[in-house]
Every structure is written in structure tokens, then in C-alpha cells.
Amino acid sequence: MPDNQPHKYGVSITLASRHDGETSVLSVGGEAVQKGKQLYIRFEEPGQGPQGPEVSVRTTIKILEDELRIIRHGGVESEQSFQSGRRLPGFYRSPYTQFNLSTETSTLGISRQGRSLTAAWEYELYVYDEPSGQFAISLHIQEEP
């Protein structure tokens, strides 16, 4: 009988984003959940709200064979999807603003080795169908001992 139960394990996550010559890096601990061919990475993003107090944002990265989706819940709600050669819809919502966005991904590479994963992608962000910037992202996930 096949094992259909999700497999959970702790991971360390490094997410680097490059935009307009500036790079920001987030390094956090999280959880990986393998469900069939889909891998879900979950973690808390530390942050500060517009009025000073800390706000928590729970982030889930859903990784398929050739597609990646980032979903955020909490102080900010957003969804962005990435698939090489495609423009995919998304959104952004906060207590102060909301807008539709889309991502046009030029490259996406996902490489898995055991319980480690590296992904890199480049995309153009569109807000209300207007170009808003070019981004290059790298993601590295390593199982925690």
C-alpha cells in the first residue's frame, strides 16, 4: 500500500532578492512538507508594520516540477506565481492598500538533491499591467540536522 501521508521536516531557508542593484537576504528556519510531487515550505517572515509594531507574515512556498508559488498571510496577504515563459496573475493586500499584480518569468530553474533544494528565477513584476521592476531571486533550502 503506498504511503500517502505528508512527510514533514525542519529546514533552514535562505531567500535572496536582487532589484535595482540592491540585494536583500532573508535567512530563517522553517518546515518542509512533501505531499506527492509537491513540496511546501513554510516559515514566518519577521517584519515591522507601518506604525512600528512587529507584524508576522506566514509564508508558504509551493514548489512543483516547473512552477513556484509564494503565498503570504498575516500582516500582508499576497500571492505570486512563477513559471518560465509565462505571465501569471497575483495580488497584494495590506490594511492600507491592495492591487492586482502579475509576474512574467523569463527563467526558472529548480534543482533538488535529497531534501535540499535550490531554485533561481528572474521576472518582471507588473502592477495594474504596468511594468514595476525586474527581479532576480534565489532560494536555498537545506534540511536541518
mmCIF file of N, CA and C in Angstrom:
data_model
loop_
_atom_site.group_PDB
_atom_site.id
_atom_site.type_symbol
_atom_site.label_atom_id
_atom_site.label_comp_id
_atom_site.label_asym_id
_atom_site.label_seq_id
_atom_site.Cartn_x
_atom_site.Cartn_y
_atom_site.Cartn_z
ATOM 1 N N MET A 1 0.837 -1.184 0.000
ATOM 2 C CA MET A 1 0.000 0.000 0.000
ATOM 3 C C MET A 1 0.883 1.250 0.000
ATOM 4 N N PRO A 2 0.660 2.190 -0.924
ATOM 5 C CA PRO A 2 1.525 3.375 -0.994
ATOM 6 C C PRO A 2 1.352 4.284 0.208
ATOM 7 N N ASP A 3 2.426 4.989 0.529
ATOM 8 C CA ASP A 3 2.422 5.921 1.655
ATOM 9 C C ASP A 3 1.963 7.286 1.154
ATOM 10 N N ASN A 4 0.725 7.672 1.462
ATOM 11 C CA ASN A 4 0.172 8.954 1.017
ATOM 12 C C ASN A 4 0.245 10.023 2.097
ATOM 13 N N GLN A 5 0.874 9.708 3.227
ATOM 14 C CA GLN A 5 0.982 10.671 4.307
ATOM 15 C C GLN A 5 2.045 11.720 3.958
ATOM 16 N N PRO A 6 1.777 13.000 4.281
ATOM 17 C CA PRO A 6 2.790 14.023 4.044
ATOM 18 C C PRO A 6 4.001 13.783 4.950
ATOM 19 N N HIS A 7 5.174 14.106 4.451
ATOM 20 C CA HIS A 7 6.414 13.972 5.211
ATOM 21 C C HIS A 7 6.880 15.362 5.597
ATOM 22 N N LYS A 8 7.026 15.619 6.926
ATOM 23 C CA LYS A 8 7.447 16.930 7.422
ATOM 24 C C LYS A 8 8.864 16.840 7.969
ATOM 25 N N TYR A 9 9.627 17.917 7.778
ATOM 26 C CA TYR A 9 10.956 18.004 8.364
ATOM 27 C C TYR A 9 11.371 19.467 8.457
ATOM 28 N N GLY A 10 12.260 19.755 9.401
ATOM 29 C CA GLY A 10 12.740 21.115 9.603
ATOM 30 C C GLY A 10 13.767 21.492 8.549
ATOM 31 N N VAL A 11 13.760 22.758 8.147
ATOM 32 C CA VAL A 11 14.702 23.238 7.133
ATOM 33 C C VAL A 11 15.227 24.619 7.498
ATOM 34 N N SER A 12 16.394 24.935 6.967
ATOM 35 C CA SER A 12 16.881 26.313 7.003
ATOM 36 C C SER A 12 16.696 26.869 5.598
ATOM 37 N N ILE A 13 16.267 28.118 5.522
ATOM 38 C CA ILE A 13 15.861 28.747 4.272
ATOM 39 C C ILE A 13 16.665 30.024 4.082
ATOM 40 N N THR A 14 17.218 30.191 2.892
ATOM 41 C CA THR A 14 17.863 31.440 2.518
ATOM 42 C C THR A 14 17.203 31.910 1.232
ATOM 43 N N LEU A 15 16.627 33.096 1.282
ATOM 44 C CA LEU A 15 15.925 33.679 0.145
ATOM 45 C C LEU A 15 16.590 35.025 -0.157
ATOM 46 N N ALA A 16 17.188 35.138 -1.343
ATOM 47 C CA ALA A 16 17.867 36.376 -1.743
ATOM 48 C C ALA A 16 17.130 36.987 -2.923
ATOM 49 N N SER A 17 16.897 38.296 -2.857
ATOM 50 C CA SER A 17 16.180 39.016 -3.901
ATOM 51 C C SER A 17 17.035 40.187 -4.370
ATOM 52 N N ARG A 18 17.238 40.282 -5.694
ATOM 53 C CA ARG A 18 18.004 41.384 -6.260
ATOM 54 C C ARG A 18 17.088 42.242 -7.124
ATOM 55 N N HIS A 19 17.105 43.564 -6.865
ATOM 56 C CA HIS A 19 16.268 44.510 -7.599
ATOM 57 C C HIS A 19 16.985 45.850 -7.626
ATOM 58 N N ASP A 20 17.126 46.437 -8.796
ATOM 59 C CA ASP A 20 17.787 47.736 -8.963
ATOM 60 C C ASP A 20 19.179 47.769 -8.331
ATOM 61 N N GLY A 21 19.936 46.684 -8.474
ATOM 62 C CA GLY A 21 21.302 46.641 -7.960
ATOM 63 C C GLY A 21 21.421 46.392 -6.474
ATOM 64 N N GLU A 22 20.316 46.298 -5.759
ATOM 65 C CA GLU A 22 20.344 46.036 -4.319
ATOM 66 C C GLU A 22 19.881 44.616 -4.050
ATOM 67 N N THR A 23 20.549 43.968 -3.102
ATOM 68 C CA THR A 23 20.196 42.596 -2.739
ATOM 69 C C THR A 23 19.735 42.563 -1.293
ATOM 70 N N SER A 24 18.610 41.899 -1.044
ATOM 71 C CA SER A 24 18.162 41.666 0.326
ATOM 72 C C SER A 24 18.126 40.156 0.545
ATOM 73 N N VAL A 25 18.551 39.745 1.734
ATOM 74 C CA VAL A 25 18.646 38.323 2.050
ATOM 75 C C VAL A 25 17.865 38.040 3.326
ATOM 76 N N LEU A 26 17.047 37.002 3.278
ATOM 77 C CA LEU A 26 16.295 36.530 4.433
ATOM 78 C C LEU A 26 16.774 35.120 4.749
ATOM 79 N N SER A 27 17.234 34.899 5.985
ATOM 80 C CA SER A 27 17.639 33.566 6.434
ATOM 81 C C SER A 27 16.800 33.215 7.650
ATOM 82 N N VAL A 28 15.994 32.157 7.531
ATOM 83 C CA VAL A 28 15.095 31.757 8.608
ATOM 84 C C VAL A 28 15.008 30.230 8.671
ATOM 85 N N GLY A 29 14.482 29.754 9.781
ATOM 86 C CA GLY A 29 14.170 28.340 9.909
ATOM 87 C C GLY A 29 12.710 28.131 9.552
ATOM 88 N N GLY A 30 12.386 26.954 9.091
ATOM 89 C CA GLY A 30 11.005 26.670 8.718
ATOM 90 C C GLY A 30 10.743 25.186 8.658
ATOM 91 N N GLU A 31 9.699 24.842 7.951
ATOM 92 C CA GLU A 31 9.256 23.460 7.859
ATOM 93 C C GLU A 31 8.988 23.120 6.395
ATOM 94 N N ALA A 32 9.403 21.939 5.999
ATOM 95 C CA ALA A 32 9.103 21.437 4.652
ATOM 96 C C ALA A 32 8.085 20.315 4.794
ATOM 97 N N VAL A 33 7.121 20.294 3.877
ATOM 98 C CA VAL A 33 6.112 19.235 3.854
ATOM 99 C C VAL A 33 6.049 18.702 2.428
ATOM 100 N N GLN A 34 6.363 17.430 2.276
ATOM 101 C CA GLN A 34 6.304 16.782 0.969
ATOM 102 C C GLN A 34 4.953 16.082 0.841
ATOM 103 N N LYS A 35 4.173 16.463 -0.193
ATOM 104 C CA LYS A 35 2.881 15.826 -0.471
ATOM 105 C C LYS A 35 2.902 15.380 -1.922
ATOM 106 N N GLY A 36 3.169 14.111 -2.140
ATOM 107 C CA GLY A 36 3.290 13.616 -3.504
ATOM 108 C C GLY A 36 4.457 14.307 -4.186
ATOM 109 N N LYS A 37 4.213 14.895 -5.374
ATOM 110 C CA LYS A 37 5.275 15.584 -6.111
ATOM 111 C C LYS A 37 5.404 17.049 -5.700
ATOM 112 N N GLN A 38 4.526 17.523 -4.828
ATOM 113 C CA GLN A 38 4.556 18.926 -4.404
ATOM 114 C C GLN A 38 5.327 19.055 -3.094
ATOM 115 N N LEU A 39 6.138 20.108 -3.018
ATOM 116 C CA LEU A 39 6.869 20.415 -1.805
ATOM 117 C C LEU A 39 6.396 21.773 -1.309
ATOM 118 N N TYR A 40 6.025 21.845 -0.035
ATOM 119 C CA TYR A 40 5.592 23.091 0.588
ATOM 120 C C TYR A 40 6.646 23.494 1.610
ATOM 121 N N ILE A 41 7.066 24.732 1.549
ATOM 122 C CA ILE A 41 7.999 25.294 2.518
ATOM 123 C C ILE A 41 7.236 26.359 3.286
ATOM 124 N N ARG A 42 7.244 26.259 4.628
ATOM 125 C CA ARG A 42 6.510 27.223 5.455
ATOM 126 C C ARG A 42 7.466 27.872 6.447
ATOM 127 N N PHE A 43 7.307 29.197 6.611
ATOM 128 C CA PHE A 43 8.126 29.919 7.581
ATOM 129 C C PHE A 43 7.460 31.239 7.929
ATOM 130 N N GLU A 44 7.925 31.838 9.026
ATOM 131 C CA GLU A 44 7.452 33.151 9.467
ATOM 132 C C GLU A 44 8.449 34.199 9.003
ATOM 133 N N GLU A 45 7.927 35.257 8.374
ATOM 134 C CA GLU A 45 8.771 36.378 7.967
ATOM 135 C C GLU A 45 8.674 37.454 9.027
ATOM 136 N N PRO A 46 9.797 37.814 9.645
ATOM 137 C CA PRO A 46 9.741 38.914 10.603
ATOM 138 C C PRO A 46 9.558 40.229 9.846
ATOM 139 N N GLY A 47 8.894 41.166 10.466
ATOM 140 C CA GLY A 47 8.707 42.445 9.793
ATOM 141 C C GLY A 47 8.124 43.466 10.724
ATOM 142 N N GLN A 48 8.070 44.688 10.232
ATOM 143 C CA GLN A 48 7.518 45.774 11.017
ATOM 144 C C GLN A 48 6.376 46.396 10.245
ATOM 145 N N GLY A 49 5.316 46.665 10.952
ATOM 146 C CA GLY A 49 4.167 47.313 10.335
ATOM 147 C C GLY A 49 4.447 48.786 10.099
ATOM 148 N N PRO A 50 3.580 49.464 9.341
ATOM 149 C CA PRO A 50 3.790 50.872 9.022
ATOM 150 C C PRO A 50 3.786 51.776 10.250
ATOM 151 N N GLN A 51 3.182 51.342 11.331
ATOM 152 C CA GLN A 51 3.115 52.190 12.520
ATOM 153 C C GLN A 51 4.061 51.711 13.618
ATOM 154 N N GLY A 52 5.048 50.868 13.256
ATOM 155 C CA GLY A 52 6.066 50.495 14.217
ATOM 156 C C GLY A 52 5.983 49.100 14.797
ATOM 157 N N PRO A 53 4.814 48.623 15.273
ATOM 158 C CA PRO A 53 4.817 47.324 15.936
ATOM 159 C C PRO A 53 5.118 46.200 14.940
ATOM 160 N N GLU A 54 5.687 45.122 15.487
ATOM 161 C CA GLU A 54 6.008 43.967 14.653
ATOM 162 C C GLU A 54 4.740 43.321 14.116
ATOM 163 N N VAL A 55 4.811 42.891 12.866
ATOM 164 C CA VAL A 55 3.727 42.118 12.275
ATOM 165 C C VAL A 55 4.320 40.815 11.782
ATOM 166 N N SER A 56 3.557 39.767 11.902
ATOM 167 C CA SER A 56 4.024 38.465 11.456
ATOM 168 C C SER A 56 3.368 38.130 10.120
ATOM 169 N N VAL A 57 4.176 37.604 9.231
ATOM 170 C CA VAL A 57 3.663 37.154 7.948
ATOM 171 C C VAL A 57 4.073 35.691 7.783
ATOM 172 N N ARG A 58 3.073 34.824 7.653
ATOM 173 C CA ARG A 58 3.326 33.402 7.413
ATOM 174 C C ARG A 58 3.450 33.196 5.904
ATOM 175 N N THR A 59 4.569 32.638 5.496
ATOM 176 C CA THR A 59 4.836 32.454 4.075
ATOM 177 C C THR A 59 4.867 30.971 3.746
ATOM 178 N N THR A 60 4.205 30.616 2.660
ATOM 179 C CA THR A 60 4.247 29.257 2.129
ATOM 180 C C THR A 60 4.766 29.346 0.701
ATOM 181 N N ILE A 61 5.766 28.540 0.389
ATOM 182 C CA ILE A 61 6.265 28.432 -0.977
ATOM 183 C C ILE A 61 5.881 27.043 -1.473
ATOM 184 N N LYS A 62 5.068 27.012 -2.509
ATOM 185 C CA LYS A 62 4.624 25.744 -3.106
ATOM 186 C C LYS A 62 5.493 25.503 -4.335
ATOM 187 N N ILE A 63 6.185 24.367 -4.340
ATOM 188 C CA ILE A 63 7.120 24.070 -5.416
ATOM 189 C C ILE A 63 6.638 22.835 -6.170
ATOM 190 N N LEU A 64 6.412 23.033 -7.466
ATOM 191 C CA LEU A 64 6.051 21.943 -8.365
ATOM 192 C C LEU A 64 7.258 21.674 -9.268
ATOM 193 N N GLU A 65 7.097 20.799 -10.227
ATOM 194 C CA GLU A 65 8.204 20.470 -11.114
ATOM 195 C C GLU A 65 8.729 21.687 -11.874
ATOM 196 N N ASP A 66 7.811 22.508 -12.425
ATOM 197 C CA ASP A 66 8.226 23.641 -13.255
ATOM 198 C C ASP A 66 7.510 24.934 -12.877
ATOM 199 N N GLU A 67 6.984 24.993 -11.658
ATOM 200 C CA GLU A 67 6.271 26.183 -11.204
ATOM 201 C C GLU A 67 6.515 26.382 -9.721
ATOM 202 N N LEU A 68 6.521 27.640 -9.331
ATOM 203 C CA LEU A 68 6.728 28.001 -7.944
ATOM 204 C C LEU A 68 5.701 29.063 -7.577
ATOM 205 N N ARG A 69 5.099 28.948 -6.406
ATOM 206 C CA ARG A 69 4.095 29.917 -5.958
ATOM 207 C C ARG A 69 4.445 30.353 -4.540
ATOM 208 N N ILE A 70 4.421 31.676 -4.297
ATOM 209 C CA ILE A 70 4.685 32.226 -2.962
ATOM 210 C C ILE A 70 3.384 32.828 -2.447
ATOM 211 N N ILE A 71 2.945 32.339 -1.282
ATOM 212 C CA ILE A 71 1.678 32.769 -0.676
ATOM 213 C C ILE A 71 1.998 33.326 0.708
ATOM 214 N N ARG A 72 1.539 34.563 0.979
ATOM 215 C CA ARG A 72 1.776 35.191 2.284
ATOM 216 C C ARG A 72 0.441 35.488 2.959
ATOM 217 N N HIS A 73 0.399 35.227 4.289
ATOM 218 C CA HIS A 73 -0.784 35.518 5.105
ATOM 219 C C HIS A 73 -0.336 36.185 6.392
ATOM 220 N N GLY A 74 -1.151 37.088 6.890
ATOM 221 C CA GLY A 74 -0.845 37.772 8.145
ATOM 222 C C GLY A 74 -0.989 39.261 7.972
ATOM 223 N N GLY A 75 0.036 40.031 8.400
ATOM 224 C CA GLY A 75 0.013 41.485 8.246
ATOM 225 C C GLY A 75 -0.100 41.900 6.792
ATOM 226 N N VAL A 76 0.358 41.025 5.892
ATOM 227 C CA VAL A 76 0.267 41.234 4.447
ATOM 228 C C VAL A 76 -0.281 39.955 3.834
ATOM 229 N N GLU A 77 -1.146 40.097 2.843
ATOM 230 C CA GLU A 77 -1.664 38.946 2.097
ATOM 231 C C GLU A 77 -1.221 39.126 0.654
ATOM 232 N N SER A 78 -0.560 38.123 0.091
ATOM 233 C CA SER A 78 -0.168 38.228 -1.316
ATOM 234 C C SER A 78 0.018 36.850 -1.907
ATOM 235 N N GLU A 79 -0.010 36.817 -3.221
ATOM 236 C CA GLU A 79 0.276 35.589 -3.949
ATOM 237 C C GLU A 79 0.974 35.950 -5.244
ATOM 238 N N GLN A 80 2.081 35.265 -5.502
ATOM 239 C CA GLN A 80 2.822 35.426 -6.747
ATOM 240 C C GLN A 80 3.152 34.034 -7.265
ATOM 241 N N SER A 81 3.007 33.831 -8.585
ATOM 242 C CA SER A 81 3.325 32.554 -9.211
ATOM 243 C C SER A 81 4.377 32.771 -10.288
ATOM 244 N N PHE A 82 5.235 31.756 -10.456
ATOM 245 C CA PHE A 82 6.338 31.858 -11.403
ATOM 246 C C PHE A 82 6.421 30.579 -12.226
ATOM 247 N N GLN A 83 6.426 30.726 -13.532
ATOM 248 C CA GLN A 83 6.622 29.611 -14.449
ATOM 249 C C GLN A 83 7.338 30.180 -15.670
ATOM 250 N N SER A 84 8.446 29.570 -16.043
ATOM 251 C CA SER A 84 9.282 30.091 -17.117
ATOM 252 C C SER A 84 8.485 30.312 -18.403
ATOM 253 N N GLY A 85 8.638 31.525 -18.973
ATOM 254 C CA GLY A 85 7.982 31.856 -20.234
ATOM 255 C C GLY A 85 6.517 32.231 -20.121
ATOM 256 N N ARG A 86 6.006 32.362 -18.888
ATOM 257 C CA ARG A 86 4.580 32.676 -18.719
ATOM 258 C C ARG A 86 4.388 33.910 -17.852
ATOM 259 N N ARG A 87 3.290 34.602 -18.103
ATOM 260 C CA ARG A 87 2.856 35.724 -17.257
ATOM 261 C C ARG A 87 1.664 35.227 -16.457
ATOM 262 N N LEU A 88 1.804 35.243 -15.125
ATOM 263 C CA LEU A 88 0.775 34.686 -14.247
ATOM 264 C C LEU A 88 0.241 35.754 -13.295
ATOM 265 N N PRO A 89 -1.070 35.696 -12.993
ATOM 266 C CA PRO A 89 -1.687 36.713 -12.125
ATOM 267 C C PRO A 89 -1.361 36.493 -10.650
ATOM 268 N N GLY A 90 -1.489 37.571 -9.889
ATOM 269 C CA GLY A 90 -1.312 37.518 -8.448
ATOM 270 C C GLY A 90 -1.992 38.715 -7.812
ATOM 271 N N PHE A 91 -1.735 38.921 -6.516
ATOM 272 C CA PHE A 91 -2.330 40.063 -5.819
ATOM 273 C C PHE A 91 -1.505 40.427 -4.606
ATOM 274 N N TYR A 92 -1.769 41.621 -4.064
ATOM 275 C CA TYR A 92 -1.161 42.108 -2.841
ATOM 276 C C TYR A 92 -2.232 42.848 -2.057
ATOM 277 N N ARG A 93 -2.345 42.542 -0.758
ATOM 278 C CA ARG A 93 -3.294 43.245 0.116
ATOM 279 C C ARG A 93 -2.642 43.522 1.460
ATOM 280 N N SER A 94 -2.854 44.725 1.955
ATOM 281 C CA SER A 94 -2.452 45.085 3.311
ATOM 282 C C SER A 94 -3.608 45.898 3.889
ATOM 283 N N PRO A 95 -3.550 46.260 5.174
ATOM 284 C CA PRO A 95 -4.635 47.086 5.720
ATOM 285 C C PRO A 95 -4.744 48.441 5.031
ATOM 286 N N TYR A 96 -3.687 48.855 4.298
ATOM 287 C CA TYR A 96 -3.656 50.201 3.744
ATOM 288 C C TYR A 96 -3.834 50.273 2.233
ATOM 289 N N THR A 97 -3.614 49.157 1.538
ATOM 290 C CA THR A 97 -3.722 49.176 0.080
ATOM 291 C C THR A 97 -3.944 47.769 -0.452
ATOM 292 N N GLN A 98 -4.407 47.687 -1.673
ATOM 293 C CA GLN A 98 -4.491 46.403 -2.349
ATOM 294 C C GLN A 98 -4.395 46.654 -3.849
ATOM 295 N N PHE A 99 -3.814 45.692 -4.563
ATOM 296 C CA PHE A 99 -3.712 45.817 -6.015
ATOM 297 C C PHE A 99 -3.463 44.455 -6.639
ATOM 298 N N ASN A 100 -3.847 44.352 -7.903
ATOM 299 C CA ASN A 100 -3.554 43.162 -8.687
ATOM 300 C C ASN A 100 -2.149 43.297 -9.240
ATOM 301 N N LEU A 101 -1.477 42.189 -9.344
ATOM 302 C CA LEU A 101 -0.162 42.192 -9.940
ATOM 303 C C LEU A 101 -0.014 40.940 -10.788
ATOM 304 N N SER A 102 1.025 40.914 -11.591
ATOM 305 C CA SER A 102 1.348 39.707 -12.341
ATOM 306 C C SER A 102 2.857 39.626 -12.476
ATOM 307 N N THR A 103 3.341 38.417 -12.719
ATOM 308 C CA THR A 103 4.760 38.179 -12.883
ATOM 309 C C THR A 103 4.987 37.521 -14.229
ATOM 310 N N GLU A 104 5.932 38.067 -14.987
ATOM 311 C CA GLU A 104 6.330 37.458 -16.253
ATOM 312 C C GLU A 104 7.731 36.897 -16.052
ATOM 313 N N THR A 105 7.809 35.574 -15.945
ATOM 314 C CA THR A 105 9.054 34.903 -15.591
ATOM 315 C C THR A 105 9.850 34.572 -16.847
ATOM 316 N N SER A 106 11.089 35.059 -16.893
ATOM 317 C CA SER A 106 11.936 34.764 -18.049
ATOM 318 C C SER A 106 12.694 33.456 -17.847
ATOM 319 N N THR A 107 13.160 33.187 -16.624
ATOM 320 C CA THR A 107 13.851 31.931 -16.344
ATOM 321 C C THR A 107 13.435 31.411 -14.971
ATOM 322 N N LEU A 108 13.371 30.101 -14.856
ATOM 323 C CA LEU A 108 13.103 29.435 -13.572
ATOM 324 C C LEU A 108 13.818 28.097 -13.596
ATOM 325 N N GLY A 109 14.699 27.904 -12.641
ATOM 326 C CA GLY A 109 15.396 26.621 -12.505
ATOM 327 C C GLY A 109 15.215 26.090 -11.103
ATOM 328 N N ILE A 110 14.822 24.826 -10.993
ATOM 329 C CA ILE A 110 14.618 24.181 -9.692
ATOM 330 C C ILE A 110 15.443 22.900 -9.677
ATOM 331 N N SER A 111 16.291 22.766 -8.661
ATOM 332 C CA SER A 111 17.157 21.595 -8.553
ATOM 333 C C SER A 111 17.014 20.996 -7.160
ATOM 334 N N ARG A 112 16.677 19.708 -7.113
ATOM 335 C CA ARG A 112 16.532 19.026 -5.821
ATOM 336 C C ARG A 112 17.575 17.943 -5.709
ATOM 337 N N GLN A 113 18.143 17.847 -4.511
ATOM 338 C CA GLN A 113 19.089 16.785 -4.211
ATOM 339 C C GLN A 113 18.748 16.289 -2.813
ATOM 340 N N GLY A 114 18.074 15.143 -2.751
ATOM 341 C CA GLY A 114 17.596 14.646 -1.469
ATOM 342 C C GLY A 114 16.573 15.613 -0.892
ATOM 343 N N ARG A 115 16.843 16.078 0.328
ATOM 344 C CA ARG A 115 15.935 17.031 0.977
ATOM 345 C C ARG A 115 16.448 18.462 0.884
ATOM 346 N N SER A 116 17.408 18.700 0.015
ATOM 347 C CA SER A 116 17.891 20.056 -0.257
ATOM 348 C C SER A 116 17.308 20.507 -1.588
ATOM 349 N N LEU A 117 17.119 21.806 -1.706
ATOM 350 C CA LEU A 117 16.552 22.351 -2.933
ATOM 351 C C LEU A 117 17.167 23.713 -3.189
ATOM 352 N N THR A 118 17.460 23.972 -4.453
ATOM 353 C CA THR A 118 17.900 25.289 -4.883
ATOM 354 C C THR A 118 17.008 25.701 -6.039
ATOM 355 N N ALA A 119 16.530 26.930 -5.995
ATOM 356 C CA ALA A 119 15.720 27.472 -7.087
ATOM 357 C C ALA A 119 16.229 28.880 -7.379
ATOM 358 N N ALA A 120 16.193 29.244 -8.650
ATOM 359 C CA ALA A 120 16.571 30.603 -9.053
ATOM 360 C C ALA A 120 15.642 31.006 -10.187
ATOM 361 N N TRP A 121 15.171 32.266 -10.133
ATOM 362 C CA TRP A 121 14.296 32.746 -11.193
ATOM 363 C C TRP A 121 14.430 34.244 -11.354
ATOM 364 N N GLU A 122 14.111 34.694 -12.567
ATOM 365 C CA GLU A 122 14.113 36.114 -12.897
ATOM 366 C C GLU A 122 12.762 36.453 -13.490
ATOM 367 N N TYR A 123 12.251 37.627 -13.110
ATOM 368 C CA TYR A 123 10.924 38.006 -13.597
ATOM 369 C C TYR A 123 10.747 39.508 -13.623
ATOM 370 N N GLU A 124 9.772 39.916 -14.424
ATOM 371 C CA GLU A 124 9.316 41.306 -14.478
ATOM 372 C C GLU A 124 8.027 41.360 -13.677
ATOM 373 N N LEU A 125 7.942 42.301 -12.744
ATOM 374 C CA LEU A 125 6.737 42.487 -11.938
ATOM 375 C C LEU A 125 5.867 43.548 -12.598
ATOM 376 N N TYR A 126 4.575 43.250 -12.731
ATOM 377 C CA TYR A 126 3.610 44.208 -13.269
ATOM 378 C C TYR A 126 2.580 44.514 -12.186
ATOM 379 N N VAL A 127 2.294 45.799 -11.985
ATOM 380 C CA VAL A 127 1.252 46.243 -11.071
ATOM 381 C C VAL A 127 0.219 46.973 -11.925
ATOM 382 N N TYR A 128 -1.016 46.511 -11.869
ATOM 383 C CA TYR A 128 -2.075 47.038 -12.738
ATOM 384 C C TYR A 128 -1.616 47.043 -14.208
ATOM 385 N N ASP A 129 -0.979 45.975 -14.637
ATOM 386 C CA ASP A 129 -0.495 45.789 -16.010
ATOM 387 C C ASP A 129 0.602 46.765 -16.433
ATOM 388 N N GLU A 130 1.167 47.519 -15.495
ATOM 389 C CA GLU A 130 2.276 48.421 -15.795
ATOM 390 C C GLU A 130 3.564 47.811 -15.233
ATOM 391 N N PRO A 131 4.665 47.804 -16.025
ATOM 392 C CA PRO A 131 5.926 47.253 -15.515
ATOM 393 C C PRO A 131 6.377 47.999 -14.261
ATOM 394 N N SER A 132 6.808 47.235 -13.258
ATOM 395 C CA SER A 132 7.172 47.829 -11.979
ATOM 396 C C SER A 132 8.595 47.478 -11.554
ATOM 397 N N GLY A 133 9.270 46.632 -12.314
ATOM 398 C CA GLY A 133 10.654 46.318 -11.967
ATOM 399 C C GLY A 133 11.040 44.900 -12.336
ATOM 400 N N GLN A 134 12.350 44.704 -12.491
ATOM 401 C CA GLN A 134 12.919 43.383 -12.778
ATOM 402 C C GLN A 134 13.533 42.847 -11.498
ATOM 403 N N PHE A 135 13.307 41.570 -11.235
ATOM 404 C CA PHE A 135 13.796 40.931 -10.018
ATOM 405 C C PHE A 135 14.528 39.642 -10.362
ATOM 406 N N ALA A 136 15.536 39.318 -9.562
ATOM 407 C CA ALA A 136 16.231 38.038 -9.636
ATOM 408 C C ALA A 136 16.215 37.449 -8.231
ATOM 409 N N ILE A 137 15.694 36.240 -8.095
ATOM 410 C CA ILE A 137 15.516 35.612 -6.788
ATOM 411 C C ILE A 137 16.285 34.298 -6.756
ATOM 412 N N SER A 138 16.891 34.008 -5.607
ATOM 413 C CA SER A 138 17.459 32.680 -5.392
ATOM 414 C C SER A 138 16.946 32.165 -4.049
ATOM 415 N N LEU A 139 16.672 30.881 -4.025
ATOM 416 C CA LEU A 139 16.118 30.218 -2.847
ATOM 417 C C LEU A 139 16.950 28.980 -2.583
ATOM 418 N N HIS A 140 17.388 28.813 -1.349
ATOM 419 C CA HIS A 140 18.119 27.600 -0.966
ATOM 420 C C HIS A 140 17.486 27.034 0.291
ATOM 421 N N ILE A 141 17.157 25.749 0.227
ATOM 422 C CA ILE A 141 16.526 25.069 1.364
ATOM 423 C C ILE A 141 17.392 23.876 1.719
ATOM 424 N N GLN A 142 17.725 23.770 3.002
ATOM 425 C CA GLN A 142 18.586 22.692 3.494
ATOM 426 C C GLN A 142 17.913 22.047 4.697
ATOM 427 N N GLU A 143 17.835 20.723 4.702
ATOM 428 C CA GLU A 143 17.263 20.032 5.854
ATOM 429 C C GLU A 143 18.117 20.313 7.084
ATOM 430 N N GLU A 144 17.448 20.612 8.205
ATOM 431 C CA GLU A 144 18.166 20.847 9.450
ATOM 432 C C GLU A 144 18.506 19.508 10.082
ATOM 433 N N PRO A 145 19.708 19.406 10.659
ATOM 434 C CA PRO A 145 20.121 18.134 11.281
ATOM 435 C C PRO A 145 19.298 17.814 12.512
#
